[in-house]
Backbone as CSV, one residue per row, in Angstrom:
resi,resn,N_x,N_y,N_z,CA_x,CA_y,CA_z,C_x,C_y,C_z
1,MET,-98.804,175.749,-8.833,-98.900,175.362,-7.434,-97.953,174.161,-7.169
2,HIS,-97.255,174.225,-6.087,-96.386,173.157,-5.652,-97.048,172.413,-4.489
3,LEU,-96.952,171.135,-4.510,-97.449,170.264,-3.431,-96.274,169.557,-2.801
4,THR,-96.300,169.356,-1.489,-95.226,168.628,-0.772,-95.702,167.236,-0.617
5,LEU,-95.002,166.268,-1.176,-95.359,164.871,-1.175,-94.253,163.993,-0.604
6,LEU,-94.671,162.787,-0.126,-93.699,161.836,0.361,-92.764,161.449,-0.802
7,LYS,-91.501,161.670,-0.652,-90.532,161.265,-1.695,-90.057,159.814,-1.397
8,ALA,-89.789,159.536,-0.128,-89.200,158.220,0.233,-89.469,157.975,1.738
9,LYS,-89.526,156.705,2.057,-89.584,156.370,3.470,-88.867,155.050,3.712
10,ILE,-88.318,154.921,4.910,-87.794,153.647,5.416,-88.736,153.272,6.525
11,HIS,-89.479,152.191,6.367,-90.558,151.879,7.244,-90.241,150.889,8.377
12,ARG,-90.489,151.300,9.585,-90.322,150.511,10.781,-88.852,149.998,10.946
13,ALA,-87.944,150.944,10.832,-86.512,150.611,11.117,-86.296,150.591,12.609
14,THR,-85.382,149.801,13.036,-85.054,149.693,14.491,-83.905,150.616,14.813
15,VAL,-84.082,151.471,15.819,-83.001,152.326,16.286,-81.942,151.487,16.874
16,THR,-80.695,151.691,16.460,-79.559,150.873,16.987,-78.737,151.677,18.025
17,HIS,-78.753,152.996,17.870,-77.982,153.847,18.773,-78.744,155.158,19.029
18,ALA,-78.546,155.767,20.132,-79.026,157.076,20.467,-77.852,157.794,21.126
19,GLU,-77.190,158.687,20.404,-75.923,159.282,20.793,-76.170,160.804,21.138
20,LEU,-76.446,161.060,22.410,-76.807,162.422,22.834,-75.627,163.390,22.516
21,HIS,-74.380,162.980,22.676,-73.243,163.919,22.572,-72.578,163.855,21.233
22,TYR,-73.212,163.226,20.242,-72.736,163.236,18.850,-73.366,164.412,18.124
23,GLU,-72.702,164.975,17.121,-73.296,166.068,16.405,-74.643,165.627,15.829
24,GLY,-75.623,166.452,15.966,-77.006,166.138,15.642,-77.218,165.615,14.233
25,SER,-78.111,164.643,14.070,-78.442,164.065,12.809,-79.054,162.672,13.030
26,CYS,-79.286,161.912,11.937,-79.681,160.551,12.032,-78.755,159.812,11.049
27,ALA,-77.940,158.937,11.598,-77.020,158.127,10.780,-77.871,156.915,10.290
28,ILE,-77.845,156.713,9.009,-78.614,155.671,8.351,-77.690,154.815,7.491
29,ASP,-77.814,153.505,7.646,-77.077,152.534,6.810,-77.049,153.080,5.365
30,GLY,-75.825,153.227,4.814,-75.675,153.820,3.524,-76.432,153.067,2.411
31,ARG,-76.516,151.765,2.556,-77.258,150.987,1.567,-78.728,151.426,1.526
32,LEU,-79.331,151.623,2.782,-80.705,152.045,2.858,-80.918,153.448,2.263
33,LEU,-79.919,154.329,2.517,-79.960,155.643,1.869,-80.022,155.531,0.336
34,ASP,-79.143,154.740,-0.169,-79.077,154.604,-1.651,-80.334,154.000,-2.224
35,ILE,-80.861,152.954,-1.566,-82.074,152.318,-2.046,-83.293,153.249,-1.963
36,SER,-83.353,154.029,-0.890,-84.513,154.931,-0.677,-84.396,156.157,-1.532
37,GLY,-83.205,156.570,-1.900,-82.996,157.823,-2.604,-82.883,159.035,-1.634
38,ILE,-82.846,158.737,-0.370,-82.594,159.811,0.617,-81.146,160.200,0.540
39,ARG,-80.850,161.486,0.408,-79.453,161.946,0.254,-78.875,162.299,1.591
40,GLU,-77.578,162.175,1.694,-76.882,162.603,2.872,-77.120,164.089,3.036
41,TYR,-77.415,164.570,4.242,-77.714,165.912,4.648,-79.126,166.367,4.297
42,GLU,-79.938,165.468,3.709,-81.288,165.806,3.380,-82.140,165.812,4.653
43,GLN,-83.065,166.736,4.753,-83.974,166.795,5.848,-84.854,165.554,5.869
44,VAL,-84.992,164.914,7.083,-85.869,163.783,7.260,-86.774,164.065,8.477
45,HIS,-87.955,163.520,8.315,-88.917,163.502,9.494,-88.873,162.114,10.062
46,ILE,-88.792,161.988,11.340,-88.755,160.704,11.990,-89.909,160.573,12.940
47,PHE,-90.659,159.431,12.792,-91.814,159.153,13.596,-91.529,157.911,14.438
48,ASN,-91.545,158.095,15.740,-91.225,156.972,16.646,-92.496,156.193,16.920
49,VAL,-92.547,154.959,16.484,-93.745,154.128,16.646,-93.923,153.791,18.095
50,ASN,-92.846,153.639,18.860,-92.953,153.250,20.309,-93.532,154.291,21.171
51,ASN,-93.153,155.564,20.987,-93.581,156.591,21.941,-94.372,157.719,21.298
52,GLY,-94.560,157.732,20.007,-95.308,158.754,19.359,-94.564,160.044,19.071
53,GLN,-93.352,160.151,19.449,-92.543,161.334,19.219,-92.330,161.496,17.658
54,ARG,-92.357,162.753,17.249,-92.050,163.108,15.848,-91.058,164.198,15.878
55,PHE,-90.040,164.121,15.048,-89.037,165.139,14.985,-88.387,165.225,13.614
56,VAL,-87.710,166.347,13.388,-87.085,166.648,12.097,-85.554,166.787,12.375
57,THR,-84.812,166.125,11.510,-83.344,166.239,11.573,-82.801,166.098,10.107
58,TYR,-81.578,165.656,9.948,-81.064,165.414,8.626,-80.331,164.059,8.617
59,ALA,-80.240,163.435,7.445,-79.594,162.208,7.290,-78.114,162.300,7.150
60,ILE,-77.375,161.416,7.757,-75.953,161.218,7.429,-75.738,159.758,7.117
61,ARG,-74.709,159.465,6.381,-74.417,158.107,5.944,-73.650,157.309,7.018
62,ALA,-74.240,156.159,7.352,-73.519,155.169,8.123,-72.963,154.111,7.189
63,GLU,-72.106,153.276,7.688,-71.427,152.226,6.873,-72.478,151.372,6.171
64,GLU,-72.211,151.125,4.881,-73.115,150.307,4.063,-73.268,148.911,4.637
65,GLY,-74.487,148.439,4.738,-74.715,147.078,5.214,-74.592,146.925,6.728
66,SER,-74.434,148.010,7.447,-74.224,147.970,8.892,-75.535,147.809,9.678
67,GLY,-76.650,148.188,9.067,-77.903,148.178,9.794,-78.080,149.327,10.803
68,ILE,-77.149,150.281,10.759,-77.157,151.347,11.743,-78.282,152.316,11.450
69,ILE,-79.037,152.644,12.481,-80.015,153.765,12.557,-79.691,154.433,13.852
70,SER,-78.928,155.511,13.817,-78.448,156.178,15.026,-79.094,157.574,15.093
71,VAL,-79.854,157.761,16.167,-80.442,159.105,16.388,-79.515,159.884,17.284
72,ASN,-79.051,161.052,16.811,-77.953,161.732,17.436,-78.353,163.121,17.910
73,GLY,-77.541,163.664,18.838,-77.752,164.976,19.355,-79.016,165.067,20.198
74,ALA,-79.631,166.226,20.194,-80.846,166.468,21.005,-81.951,165.453,20.697
75,ALA,-81.999,164.985,19.414,-83.031,164.027,18.994,-82.892,162.716,19.781
76,ALA,-81.714,162.398,20.314,-81.528,161.206,21.116,-82.468,161.146,22.302
77,HIS,-83.054,162.260,22.713,-84.018,162.237,23.803,-85.369,161.684,23.287
78,ARG,-85.542,161.601,21.962,-86.863,161.157,21.406,-86.904,159.747,20.882
79,ALA,-85.752,159.050,20.965,-85.711,157.635,20.546,-84.585,156.928,21.266
80,GLN,-84.824,155.678,21.559,-83.845,154.850,22.252,-83.597,153.551,21.416
81,PRO,-82.422,152.959,21.619,-82.196,151.720,20.898,-83.350,150.684,21.112
82,GLY,-83.764,150.082,20.001,-84.856,149.151,20.048,-86.141,149.741,19.606
83,ASP,-86.264,151.076,19.652,-87.505,151.693,19.141,-87.661,151.489,17.652
84,LEU,-88.939,151.388,17.174,-89.219,151.319,15.758,-89.516,152.766,15.300
85,VAL,-88.920,153.101,14.176,-89.154,154.454,13.608,-89.450,154.356,12.140
86,ILE,-90.181,155.342,11.677,-90.431,155.555,10.228,-89.678,156.834,9.827
87,ILE,-88.818,156.709,8.856,-87.985,157.838,8.398,-88.509,158.270,7.063
88,CYS,-88.949,159.536,6.958,-89.582,160.026,5.725,-88.818,161.283,5.207
89,ALA,-88.733,161.320,3.860,-88.213,162.528,3.175,-89.346,163.007,2.251
90,TYR,-89.402,164.311,2.087,-90.513,164.883,1.287,-89.895,165.758,0.171
91,ALA,-90.699,165.980,-0.886,-90.219,166.819,-1.983,-91.403,167.688,-2.445
92,ALA,-91.059,168.902,-2.878,-92.072,169.801,-3.474,-92.114,169.573,-4.962
93,MET,-93.325,169.406,-5.524,-93.497,169.117,-6.920,-94.583,169.933,-7.543
94,ASP,-94.464,170.238,-8.771,-95.595,170.911,-9.463,-96.475,169.848,-10.056
95,GLU,-97.596,170.215,-10.661,-98.586,169.293,-11.208,-97.973,168.325,-12.262
96,ALA,-97.125,168.871,-13.072,-96.517,168.021,-14.147,-95.637,166.909,-13.539
97,GLU,-94.817,167.269,-12.547,-93.977,166.340,-11.898,-94.828,165.274,-11.141
98,LEU,-95.866,165.720,-10.501,-96.780,164.872,-9.724,-97.377,163.795,-10.570
99,ALA,-97.749,164.102,-11.836,-98.437,163.161,-12.680,-97.611,161.848,-12.923
100,LYS,-96.295,161.974,-12.878,-95.453,160.790,-13.190,-94.682,160.306,-11.946
101,PHE,-94.866,160.880,-10.789,-94.102,160.612,-9.623,-94.635,159.370,-8.837
102,LYS,-93.749,158.576,-8.294,-94.054,157.490,-7.391,-93.031,157.597,-6.245
103,PRO,-93.414,157.455,-5.017,-92.417,157.470,-3.922,-91.679,156.132,-3.852
104,THR,-90.568,156.191,-3.176,-89.796,154.928,-2.934,-90.054,154.530,-1.513
105,LEU,-90.622,153.390,-1.280,-90.946,152.881,0.015,-90.033,151.678,0.314
106,VAL,-89.254,151.781,1.383,-88.286,150.741,1.721,-88.704,150.111,3.014
107,TYR,-88.747,148.738,2.988,-89.183,148.001,4.125,-88.028,147.122,4.622
108,VAL,-87.841,147.105,5.929,-86.711,146.402,6.543,-87.212,145.402,7.601
109,ASP,-86.328,144.525,7.976,-86.639,143.556,9.071,-86.101,144.172,10.383
110,ARG,-86.153,143.407,11.427,-85.776,143.957,12.737,-84.262,144.288,12.850
111,ASP,-83.477,143.727,11.936,-82.010,144.050,11.868,-81.710,145.146,10.900
112,ASN,-82.767,145.785,10.343,-82.641,146.848,9.348,-82.064,146.362,8.012
113,ALA,-82.275,145.061,7.729,-81.889,144.541,6.415,-83.103,144.696,5.477
114,LEU,-82.865,145.028,4.265,-83.931,145.225,3.276,-84.754,143.954,3.116
115,THR,-86.068,144.102,3.200,-86.934,142.947,2.867,-87.585,143.148,1.471
116,HIS,-88.024,144.394,1.184,-88.606,144.669,-0.110,-88.812,146.190,-0.284
117,THR,-89.138,146.604,-1.496,-89.430,147.973,-1.778,-90.809,148.024,-2.466
118,ASN,-91.379,149.182,-2.581,-92.640,149.415,-3.238,-92.718,150.868,-3.690
119,THR,-93.745,151.148,-4.501,-93.902,152.524,-4.889,-95.320,153.007,-4.531
120,SER,-96.051,152.212,-3.821,-97.395,152.636,-3.338,-97.724,151.929,-2.052
121,ILE,-98.607,152.534,-1.290,-99.113,151.930,-0.065,-100.451,151.332,-0.353
122,PRO,-100.648,150.074,0.035,-102.015,149.446,-0.260,-103.141,150.268,0.329
123,ALA,-104.261,150.300,-0.304,-105.431,150.995,0.163,-105.836,150.436,1.533
124,GLN,-106.150,151.309,2.436,-106.632,150.909,3.769,-108.032,150.445,3.735
125,ALA,-108.294,149.256,4.264,-109.663,148.730,4.263,-110.287,149.051,5.630
126,ALA,-111.611,149.019,5.595,-112.389,149.332,6.830,-112.205,148.241,7.875
């Protein structure tokens, strides 16, 4: 059996651009791609914290250290500059892979500069 699990996420990134007439995708600061392990052209799910929109697109590389998070093409209708988004990538794993797997969780500040990484989400308390 294969399970689909969170592979990586960039948590609460700030959208810097929404380019309706650019070829569809999400441009992500190349440094954040490398740190998260999200690959260029990999499918990503984007969750907009501001308006609740959820959509699927693919990642493309923006300039390293630029802080760019650009939602492009039709997806530009679902996010605007200044919106906070969570960008997630998933992977299918079998039980053996699952036993040793930890996701890469990337946390950024309001300028999309890395603040820290983690491999687990703290338990939610009541």
